[in-house]
Amino acid sequence: MYCIPFNQISNSDVSKVGGKNASLGEMTRKLGPYGIEIPDGFAVSADAYRLFLSENNLEAELESALKRLDSETLKNLAEIGSACRAILEKGEIPDIIGHEVSAAYRLLSNSTYPVAVRSSATAEDLPTASFAGQHDSFLNVLGLEEIIHSVKKCYISLYNDRAIKYRIDHGFKHKEVALSVGIQRMVRADLAAAGVAFTLDPESGNDKVIYITSAWGLAENIVQGAVIPDEIYLFKKALEKGKKSIISRKIGEKAQKMIFSPNGNEKTTLNVPCTIFEKHHLSLDEKELELLGKQCLNIEKHYGIPMDIEWAKDGPDGRIYIVQARPETVHKKMGEINIREYRLKSDAKEICRGMAVGNSILSGRVIKISSIADAEKVEKGDIIVAEMTNPDWNAMLRKAVCIVTDKGGRTSHASIIARELGISAVVGCGNATELLSDGQLVTVSTSGGNDGFVFEGKLNWEVKEIHPEAIAKTRTAAMFILANPDTAYRLSQYPNNGVGLLRMEFIISNSIRIHPMALVKYDELALSKDKEKIGEISVNYADKRKFFIEKLSEAVGTVAAAFYPKEVIVRMSDFKTNEYAQLLGGKMFEPEEENPMLGFRGASRYYDERYREGFGLECAAIRYLRDELGLDNIKVMIPFCRTPEEGKKVLNTMKSFGLERGTNGLEVYVMAEIPSNVILADEFAEIFDGFSIGSNDLTQLTLGIDRDSSIVSNLFDENNRAVKYMLSAVIKAANNAKKKIGLCGQAPSDYPEFTRFLVEQGIDSISFTPDALLKGIQNIAAAEENND
């Protein structure tokens, strides 16, 4: 039997039907009860391919041609590949295979429904080698004659230049790899949407999330990198518990969509512009994303490893189908890796930016590529710059140290091949091919989170390599101070005990940019440039308050999910009035103060009518994350709380907004940064669950120094005896009250003796900025050793 229905195939049949078909069969047989829908179909077995070779006497000719291949330099790869494809082109599909395909096709669709014809090699979609994009597939094929012709074209694609090279690179013998072909009902994604999903974050390997890309029309635009797709992260634990799970969503710049030609030849595809609505809205709605997320999670659970999944939504029936699922190979191969930290040491002039793939800083010569004909220009160590890449370029891409593209997202071909080759990429720059010139020397940095940068010239940088197993284990918790959520998935892989301080105000200034009260009172604002700009930024939100809540919850939720189940302590906003005034609409709501550092900041704002409703938006975002998404590792911290009475007012205000201490396990901490927090620590301990020492403010208020003043800045000293007296007193009070206490500040990483002092006093945790964490851990370990 040369044609095998998917419902008779399992994952153990890779040698018979190839990796792709084996996976489709496995899911068809076993995952239907979990709501996973696979388009019905059948596999033309690998034995059919072998019969095709033997019946046409092609084996000896192929072997003879391949013997002439220079497998070291591959300089004659194009010539040999062309010869092999010409040999296969001469062959005819044996009648017995044609008859079986005809019978199976009639059972599948009664010959009236188009199908997808997909290559599935016997060495494909393995945990160690994906073969993604190496062989050809054909969509919307209608009629037996066209199907048979497409099967043969799949056979021929086994000897694409890129496929030959891939087998050599991965140690597969050519004659031992056979090709099966999958034939399945066509999902009309051209009338809806399609995309790719990973059951981990594809950049960092963080396995707490599911990452989905989506765009209107066929998924080929995403794979090719022709569009910047929507990007969505979902929290796995929330999916498991049946809760809302969308952590973050980013609407992509979907300029076009790929559809089938309406001119009668529906096998032909073309790109048409997306509508205004399509450009500004997600291509899947919230319910569809949640459903797809559950499907991806169940697929991963079934296989027991992270998965790379292709999906498509059918326009006519509106249902989402899984059209391919294979093991995620990049992080599987990487295994336990060393941590590398990069830091620019030169002033940098930015040329362009896009989405970062990888984590590095490098310099090289720009080589602009428009087609495979440009391959001879590329030398080892070059930076390839192109509008987008395609699989035929894989051989020349191996010479590059970096890829920069105008178009594409994190699941485009450029991104996938960069990860597989272990190089960096900056994708979706928009106009890199216009701004960069052949031969130009540039420096590329992908070490700063989601954004990748191309800088002018060769810059200086430093790199540190850290072996995780060499990082000491400490009794005192070492935690992060974070302001940029974009770095959370990567940083969560470092040795750490969670996030001791997540600075909400930095999220507001960078991600939201609008004063909360300007959103609360938007309809009441007088016409102005600020109101016009606020309207543009929040254009998709009729209720402007929802814009703030959604954006804040996405940023905080990203950090909480990345570090889950480790605690993430979120400090509620701690702008000063002069800083709030810099936000859009801020000048309408902020008073002018002589000394904002000691004025209307922190706790005093939260219950005051001038900001109370803005604080309500902050509470709503935290409540949503904890109660709706199940991110119960989030704790809240109140800054600049001057008296216990003020603390009670804040807690009552939070309760009025549905965020109550103790409910659903919510813990509320207070910053210990004012002398009153130390002197009345016993009273603060009665109403709060823990303390976090803000050493900068505590030092300035203990010594009477304005830390913003350059005149007296030399007197600012956290090692001063008076400051240490305050630190010792508040740590002792917290320990006596059996309340957790930590410290957030730079001094423990800069001064080993300061760390030793904190450890001796019995502090529970010390939080560091990302660049100081590892040094800080070393200081803690040394202090604990001396204290034993």
PDB file of C-alpha atoms in Angstrom, residues 111-333:
ATOM      1  CA  SER A 111     -12.462  15.279  -6.506  1.00  0.00           C
ATOM      2  CA  THR A 112     -14.187  18.613  -5.915  1.00  0.00           C
ATOM      3  CA  TYR A 113     -12.067  20.144  -3.175  1.00  0.00           C
ATOM      4  CA  PRO A 114      -8.540  21.545  -3.555  1.00  0.00           C
ATOM      5  CA  VAL A 115      -5.678  20.013  -1.595  1.00  0.00           C
ATOM      6  CA  ALA A 116      -2.229  20.931  -0.337  1.00  0.00           C
ATOM      7  CA  VAL A 117       0.598  18.716  -1.585  1.00  0.00           C
ATOM      8  CA  ARG A 118       3.514  18.810   0.880  1.00  0.00           C
ATOM      9  CA  SER A 119       6.976  17.241   0.889  1.00  0.00           C
ATOM     10  CA  SER A 120       7.840  15.113   3.934  1.00  0.00           C
ATOM     11  CA  ALA A 121      11.376  13.701   4.007  1.00  0.00           C
ATOM     12  CA  THR A 122      12.300  10.703   6.131  1.00  0.00           C
ATOM     13  CA  ALA A 123      14.965  12.813   7.859  1.00  0.00           C
ATOM     14  CA  GLU A 124      12.653  15.813   8.344  1.00  0.00           C
ATOM     15  CA  ASP A 125      11.155  17.436  11.455  1.00  0.00           C
ATOM     16  CA  LEU A 126      13.465  15.540  13.785  1.00  0.00           C
ATOM     17  CA  PRO A 127      14.459  16.938  17.205  1.00  0.00           C
ATOM     18  CA  THR A 128      17.976  17.596  15.863  1.00  0.00           C
ATOM     19  CA  ALA A 129      17.235  18.756  12.296  1.00  0.00           C
ATOM     20  CA  SER A 130      14.073  20.395  11.008  1.00  0.00           C
ATOM     21  CA  PHE A 131      14.805  20.592   7.232  1.00  0.00           C
ATOM     22  CA  ALA A 132      12.371  23.524   7.351  1.00  0.00           C
ATOM     23  CA  GLY A 133      11.956  25.156   3.944  1.00  0.00           C
ATOM     24  CA  GLN A 134      14.330  22.789   2.167  1.00  0.00           C
ATOM     25  CA  HIS A 135      11.749  20.943   0.046  1.00  0.00           C
ATOM     26  CA  ASP A 136       8.786  22.179  -1.974  1.00  0.00           C
ATOM     27  CA  SER A 137       5.084  22.156  -1.222  1.00  0.00           C
ATOM     28  CA  PHE A 138       2.151  23.153  -3.426  1.00  0.00           C
ATOM     29  CA  LEU A 139      -1.125  24.726  -2.339  1.00  0.00           C
ATOM     30  CA  ASN A 140      -4.649  24.770  -3.709  1.00  0.00           C
ATOM     31  CA  VAL A 141      -4.043  21.899  -6.128  1.00  0.00           C
ATOM     32  CA  LEU A 142      -7.248  20.673  -7.813  1.00  0.00           C
ATOM     33  CA  GLY A 143      -7.706  17.538  -9.923  1.00  0.00           C
ATOM     34  CA  LEU A 144      -5.896  14.217 -10.100  1.00  0.00           C
ATOM     35  CA  GLU A 145      -3.584  15.170 -12.954  1.00  0.00           C
ATOM     36  CA  GLU A 146      -2.316  18.238 -11.110  1.00  0.00           C
ATOM     37  CA  ILE A 147      -1.860  16.252  -7.906  1.00  0.00           C
ATOM     38  CA  ILE A 148       0.265  13.589  -9.625  1.00  0.00           C
ATOM     39  CA  HIS A 149       2.314  16.316 -11.267  1.00  0.00           C
ATOM     40  CA  SER A 150       2.811  18.019  -7.862  1.00  0.00           C
ATOM     41  CA  VAL A 151       3.929  14.737  -6.276  1.00  0.00           C
ATOM     42  CA  LYS A 152       6.657  14.471  -8.884  1.00  0.00           C
ATOM     43  CA  LYS A 153       7.715  18.072  -8.280  1.00  0.00           C
ATOM     44  CA  CYS A 154       8.025  17.247  -4.578  1.00  0.00           C
ATOM     45  CA  TYR A 155      10.316  14.347  -5.490  1.00  0.00           C
ATOM     46  CA  ILE A 156      12.444  16.654  -7.618  1.00  0.00           C
ATOM     47  CA  SER A 157      12.734  19.155  -4.738  1.00  0.00           C
ATOM     48  CA  LEU A 158      14.629  16.559  -2.709  1.00  0.00           C
ATOM     49  CA  TYR A 159      17.603  17.695  -4.806  1.00  0.00           C
ATOM     50  CA  ASN A 160      17.164  21.441  -4.479  1.00  0.00           C
ATOM     51  CA  ASP A 161      20.601  22.987  -3.968  1.00  0.00           C
ATOM     52  CA  ARG A 162      19.653  24.040  -0.456  1.00  0.00           C
ATOM     53  CA  ALA A 163      18.418  20.527   0.415  1.00  0.00           C
ATOM     54  CA  ILE A 164      21.625  18.901  -0.844  1.00  0.00           C
ATOM     55  CA  LYS A 165      23.713  21.295   1.228  1.00  0.00           C
ATOM     56  CA  TYR A 166      21.528  20.848   4.313  1.00  0.00           C
ATOM     57  CA  ARG A 167      22.032  17.071   4.208  1.00  0.00           C
ATOM     58  CA  ILE A 168      25.803  17.525   3.906  1.00  0.00           C
ATOM     59  CA  ASP A 169      25.867  19.997   6.799  1.00  0.00           C
ATOM     60  CA  HIS A 170      23.886  17.653   9.047  1.00  0.00           C
ATOM     61  CA  GLY A 171      25.604  14.424   8.097  1.00  0.00           C
ATOM     62  CA  PHE A 172      22.778  12.713   6.183  1.00  0.00           C
ATOM     63  CA  LYS A 173      23.670  10.443   3.263  1.00  0.00           C
ATOM     64  CA  HIS A 174      21.744  11.464   0.145  1.00  0.00           C
ATOM     65  CA  LYS A 175      20.585   8.002  -0.899  1.00  0.00           C
ATOM     66  CA  GLU A 176      19.352   7.199   2.595  1.00  0.00           C
ATOM     67  CA  VAL A 177      16.888  10.092   2.632  1.00  0.00           C
ATOM     68  CA  ALA A 178      13.621   9.349   0.873  1.00  0.00           C
ATOM     69  CA  LEU A 179      10.619  11.578   0.274  1.00  0.00           C
ATOM     70  CA  SER A 180       7.028  10.984   1.222  1.00  0.00           C
ATOM     71  CA  VAL A 181       4.293  13.370   0.101  1.00  0.00           C
ATOM     72  CA  GLY A 182       1.340  14.524   2.187  1.00  0.00           C
ATOM     73  CA  ILE A 183      -1.941  15.284   0.446  1.00  0.00           C
ATOM     74  CA  GLN A 184      -4.542  16.994   2.627  1.00  0.00           C
ATOM     75  CA  ARG A 185      -7.632  19.134   2.332  1.00  0.00           C
ATOM     76  CA  MET A 186      -6.719  22.738   1.612  1.00  0.00           C
ATOM     77  CA  VAL A 187      -7.342  25.219   4.398  1.00  0.00           C
ATOM     78  CA  ARG A 188      -8.433  28.457   2.718  1.00  0.00           C
ATOM     79  CA  ALA A 189      -6.286  30.747   4.838  1.00  0.00           C
ATOM     80  CA  ASP A 190      -6.139  33.105   1.868  1.00  0.00           C
ATOM     81  CA  LEU A 191      -9.653  34.072   2.939  1.00  0.00           C
ATOM     82  CA  ALA A 192      -8.736  34.399   6.614  1.00  0.00           C
ATOM     83  CA  ALA A 193      -5.379  34.218   8.418  1.00  0.00           C
ATOM     84  CA  ALA A 194      -2.404  31.959   9.129  1.00  0.00           C
ATOM     85  CA  GLY A 195       0.843  31.911  11.030  1.00  0.00           C
ATOM     86  CA  VAL A 196       3.439  30.149  13.137  1.00  0.00           C
ATOM     87  CA  ALA A 197       3.556  29.365  16.857  1.00  0.00           C
ATOM     88  CA  PHE A 198       6.316  28.255  19.210  1.00  0.00           C
ATOM     89  CA  THR A 199       5.662  26.684  22.602  1.00  0.00           C
ATOM     90  CA  LEU A 200       8.507  28.758  24.055  1.00  0.00           C
ATOM     91  CA  ASP A 201       9.972  32.179  23.467  1.00  0.00           C
ATOM     92  CA  PRO A 202      12.049  31.632  20.306  1.00  0.00           C
ATOM     93  CA  GLU A 203      14.749  34.102  21.350  1.00  0.00           C
ATOM     94  CA  SER A 204      15.479  33.166  24.956  1.00  0.00           C
ATOM     95  CA  GLY A 205      14.051  29.651  25.111  1.00  0.00           C
ATOM     96  CA  ASN A 206      11.854  30.665  28.073  1.00  0.00           C
ATOM     97  CA  ASP A 207       9.281  27.870  28.345  1.00  0.00           C
ATOM     98  CA  LYS A 208       6.630  29.677  30.411  1.00  0.00           C
ATOM     99  CA  VAL A 209       4.947  31.116  27.334  1.00  0.00           C
ATOM    100  CA  ILE A 210       3.511  30.313  23.918  1.00  0.00           C
ATOM    101  CA  TYR A 211       4.500  32.698  21.137  1.00  0.00           C
ATOM    102  CA  ILE A 212       2.149  33.162  18.164  1.00  0.00           C
ATOM    103  CA  THR A 213       2.645  35.104  14.946  1.00  0.00           C
ATOM    104  CA  SER A 214      -0.340  35.808  12.739  1.00  0.00           C
ATOM    105  CA  ALA A 215      -1.142  37.672   9.525  1.00  0.00           C
ATOM    106  CA  TRP A 216      -3.980  37.937   7.051  1.00  0.00           C
ATOM    107  CA  GLY A 217      -3.877  35.482   4.140  1.00  0.00           C
ATOM    108  CA  LEU A 218      -1.468  32.622   3.540  1.00  0.00           C
ATOM    109  CA  ALA A 219       1.382  32.069   6.003  1.00  0.00           C
ATOM    110  CA  GLU A 220       3.987  32.243   3.237  1.00  0.00           C
ATOM    111  CA  ASN A 221       4.305  35.992   3.770  1.00  0.00           C
ATOM    112  CA  ILE A 222       5.314  35.391   7.392  1.00  0.00           C
ATOM    113  CA  VAL A 223       7.777  32.645   6.505  1.00  0.00           C
ATOM    114  CA  GLN A 224       9.326  34.693   3.701  1.00  0.00           C
ATOM    115  CA  GLY A 225       9.453  37.766   5.895  1.00  0.00           C
ATOM    116  CA  ALA A 226       7.357  39.822   3.486  1.00  0.00           C
ATOM    117  CA  VAL A 227       5.250  41.242   6.321  1.00  0.00           C
ATOM    118  CA  ILE A 228       5.705  42.091   9.968  1.00  0.00           C
ATOM    119  CA  PRO A 229       3.036  39.905  11.585  1.00  0.00           C
ATOM    120  CA  ASP A 230       1.031  40.289  14.759  1.00  0.00           C
ATOM    121  CA  GLU A 231       2.937  38.946  17.774  1.00  0.00           C
ATOM    122  CA  ILE A 232       1.126  37.446  20.749  1.00  0.00           C
ATOM    123  CA  TYR A 233       2.414  35.846  23.954  1.00  0.00           C
ATOM    124  CA  LEU A 234       0.215  33.576  26.073  1.00  0.00           C
ATOM    125  CA  PHE A 235       0.909  32.342  29.615  1.00  0.00           C
ATOM    126  CA  LYS A 236       0.905  28.538  29.765  1.00  0.00           C
ATOM    127  CA  LYS A 237      -0.200  28.212  33.385  1.00  0.00           C
ATOM    128  CA  ALA A 238      -3.260  30.343  32.672  1.00  0.00           C
ATOM    129  CA  LEU A 239      -4.149  28.143  29.689  1.00  0.00           C
ATOM    130  CA  GLU A 240      -3.874  25.049  31.886  1.00  0.00           C
ATOM    131  CA  LYS A 241      -6.220  26.571  34.446  1.00  0.00           C
ATOM    132  CA  GLY A 242      -8.750  27.762  31.855  1.00  0.00           C
ATOM    133  CA  LYS A 243      -8.053  31.419  32.643  1.00  0.00           C
ATOM    134  CA  LYS A 244      -7.461  34.287  30.258  1.00  0.00           C
ATOM    135  CA  SER A 245      -3.913  33.859  29.046  1.00  0.00           C
ATOM    136  CA  ILE A 246      -2.898  36.658  26.668  1.00  0.00           C
ATOM    137  CA  ILE A 247       0.090  38.401  28.223  1.00  0.00           C
ATOM    138  CA  SER A 248       0.912  40.760  25.394  1.00  0.00           C
ATOM    139  CA  ARG A 249      -0.178  41.512  21.868  1.00  0.00           C
ATOM    140  CA  LYS A 250       1.517  43.630  19.245  1.00  0.00           C
ATOM    141  CA  ILE A 251      -0.278  44.569  16.040  1.00  0.00           C
ATOM    142  CA  GLY A 252       2.118  44.004  13.147  1.00  0.00           C
ATOM    143  CA  GLU A 253       2.659  46.219  10.154  1.00  0.00           C
ATOM    144  CA  LYS A 254       0.659  43.967   7.831  1.00  0.00           C
ATOM    145  CA  ALA A 255       0.959  45.946   4.605  1.00  0.00           C
ATOM    146  CA  GLN A 256      -0.167  43.091   2.339  1.00  0.00           C
ATOM    147  CA  LYS A 257      -1.691  39.625   2.329  1.00  0.00           C
ATOM    148  CA  MET A 258      -1.111  36.657   0.057  1.00  0.00           C
ATOM    149  CA  ILE A 259      -4.191  35.204  -1.664  1.00  0.00           C
ATOM    150  CA  PHE A 260      -4.850  32.825  -4.520  1.00  0.00           C
ATOM    151  CA  SER A 261      -5.211  34.451  -7.910  1.00  0.00           C
ATOM    152  CA  PRO A 262      -8.834  35.139  -8.865  1.00  0.00           C
ATOM    153  CA  ASN A 263      -7.985  34.867 -12.589  1.00  0.00           C
ATOM    154  CA  GLY A 264      -8.977  31.208 -12.842  1.00  0.00           C
ATOM    155  CA  ASN A 265      -5.546  29.761 -12.061  1.00  0.00           C
ATOM    156  CA  GLU A 266      -5.984  29.421  -8.312  1.00  0.00           C
ATOM    157  CA  LYS A 267      -2.595  27.737  -7.846  1.00  0.00           C
ATOM    158  CA  THR A 268      -1.042  31.129  -8.532  1.00  0.00           C
ATOM    159  CA  THR A 269      -0.669  33.422  -5.551  1.00  0.00           C
ATOM    160  CA  LEU A 270      -0.404  37.182  -5.418  1.00  0.00           C
ATOM    161  CA  ASN A 271      -0.099  39.851  -2.779  1.00  0.00           C
ATOM    162  CA  VAL A 272      -2.795  42.481  -2.374  1.00  0.00           C
ATOM    163  CA  PRO A 273      -2.794  45.443   0.028  1.00  0.00           C
ATOM    164  CA  CYS A 274      -4.420  44.914   3.397  1.00  0.00           C
ATOM    165  CA  THR A 275      -7.377  47.131   4.213  1.00  0.00           C
ATOM    166  CA  ILE A 276      -7.109  49.894   6.797  1.00  0.00           C
ATOM    167  CA  PHE A 277      -9.068  47.703   9.212  1.00  0.00           C
ATOM    168  CA  GLU A 278      -6.754  44.728   8.656  1.00  0.00           C
ATOM    169  CA  LYS A 279      -3.640  46.836   9.196  1.00  0.00           C
ATOM    170  CA  HIS A 280      -4.841  48.160  12.535  1.00  0.00           C
ATOM    171  CA  HIS A 281      -6.444  45.025  14.014  1.00  0.00           C
ATOM    172  CA  LEU A 282      -5.178  41.625  15.096  1.00  0.00           C
ATOM    173  CA  SER A 283      -5.764  38.928  12.502  1.00  0.00           C
ATOM    174  CA  LEU A 284      -7.147  36.581  15.194  1.00  0.00           C
ATOM    175  CA  ASP A 285      -9.507  37.721  17.923  1.00  0.00           C
ATOM    176  CA  GLU A 286      -8.989  37.015  21.613  1.00  0.00           C
ATOM    177  CA  LYS A 287     -11.099  33.845  21.690  1.00  0.00           C
ATOM    178  CA  GLU A 288      -9.303  32.441  18.645  1.00  0.00           C
ATOM    179  CA  LEU A 289      -5.905  33.186  20.187  1.00  0.00           C
ATOM    180  CA  GLU A 290      -6.882  31.441  23.420  1.00  0.00           C
ATOM    181  CA  LEU A 291      -8.136  28.435  21.446  1.00  0.00           C
ATOM    182  CA  LEU A 292      -4.972  28.254  19.379  1.00  0.00           C
ATOM    183  CA  GLY A 293      -2.887  28.597  22.530  1.00  0.00           C
ATOM    184  CA  LYS A 294      -4.653  25.609  24.109  1.00  0.00           C
ATOM    185  CA  GLN A 295      -4.068  23.570  20.957  1.00  0.00           C
ATOM    186  CA  CYS A 296      -0.367  24.402  21.006  1.00  0.00           C
ATOM    187  CA  LEU A 297      -0.107  23.562  24.698  1.00  0.00           C
ATOM    188  CA  ASN A 298      -1.769  20.164  24.184  1.00  0.00           C
ATOM    189  CA  ILE A 299       0.511  19.388  21.242  1.00  0.00           C
ATOM    190  CA  GLU A 300       3.565  20.165  23.377  1.00  0.00           C
ATOM    191  CA  LYS A 301       2.253  18.039  26.240  1.00  0.00           C
ATOM    192  CA  HIS A 302       1.657  15.123  23.886  1.00  0.00           C
ATOM    193  CA  TYR A 303       5.153  15.230  22.414  1.00  0.00           C
ATOM    194  CA  GLY A 304       6.845  16.170  25.669  1.00  0.00           C
ATOM    195  CA  ILE A 305       9.155  18.741  24.028  1.00  0.00           C
ATOM    196  CA  PRO A 306       8.869  22.344  22.768  1.00  0.00           C
ATOM    197  CA  MET A 307       7.202  22.499  19.365  1.00  0.00           C
ATOM    198  CA  ASP A 308       7.258  24.672  16.233  1.00  0.00           C
ATOM    199  CA  ILE A 309       3.699  24.746  14.869  1.00  0.00           C
ATOM    200  CA  GLU A 310       2.132  26.049  11.663  1.00  0.00           C
ATOM    201  CA  TRP A 311      -1.575  26.881  11.787  1.00  0.00           C
ATOM    202  CA  ALA A 312      -4.190  28.217   9.408  1.00  0.00           C
ATOM    203  CA  LYS A 313      -7.702  29.574   9.771  1.00  0.00           C
ATOM    204  CA  ASP A 314     -10.179  28.477   7.111  1.00  0.00           C
ATOM    205  CA  GLY A 315     -12.180  31.331   5.629  1.00  0.00           C
ATOM    206  CA  PRO A 316     -15.320  29.333   4.721  1.00  0.00           C
ATOM    207  CA  ASP A 317     -15.811  27.535   8.060  1.00  0.00           C
ATOM    208  CA  GLY A 318     -13.941  29.938  10.377  1.00  0.00           C
ATOM    209  CA  ARG A 319     -12.116  27.121  12.183  1.00  0.00           C
ATOM    210  CA  ILE A 320      -8.429  26.960  13.089  1.00  0.00           C
ATOM    211  CA  TYR A 321      -6.420  23.984  11.830  1.00  0.00           C
ATOM    212  CA  ILE A 322      -2.935  22.743  12.653  1.00  0.00           C
ATOM    213  CA  VAL A 323      -1.153  22.069   9.366  1.00  0.00           C
ATOM    214  CA  GLN A 324       2.271  21.145  10.708  1.00  0.00           C
ATOM    215  CA  ALA A 325       3.987  20.499  14.041  1.00  0.00           C
ATOM    216  CA  ARG A 326       7.649  19.684  14.485  1.00  0.00           C
ATOM    217  CA  PRO A 327      10.148  19.738  17.361  1.00  0.00           C
ATOM    218  CA  GLU A 328      11.720  23.123  18.041  1.00  0.00           C
ATOM    219  CA  THR A 329      15.350  22.424  17.173  1.00  0.00           C
ATOM    220  CA  VAL A 330      17.359  25.554  17.984  1.00  0.00           C
ATOM    221  CA  HIS A 331      17.116  25.550  21.779  1.00  0.00           C
ATOM    222  CA  LYS A 332      17.064  21.731  21.809  1.00  0.00           C
ATOM    223  CA  LYS A 333      20.502  21.715  20.193  1.00  0.00           C
TER     224      LYS A 333
END
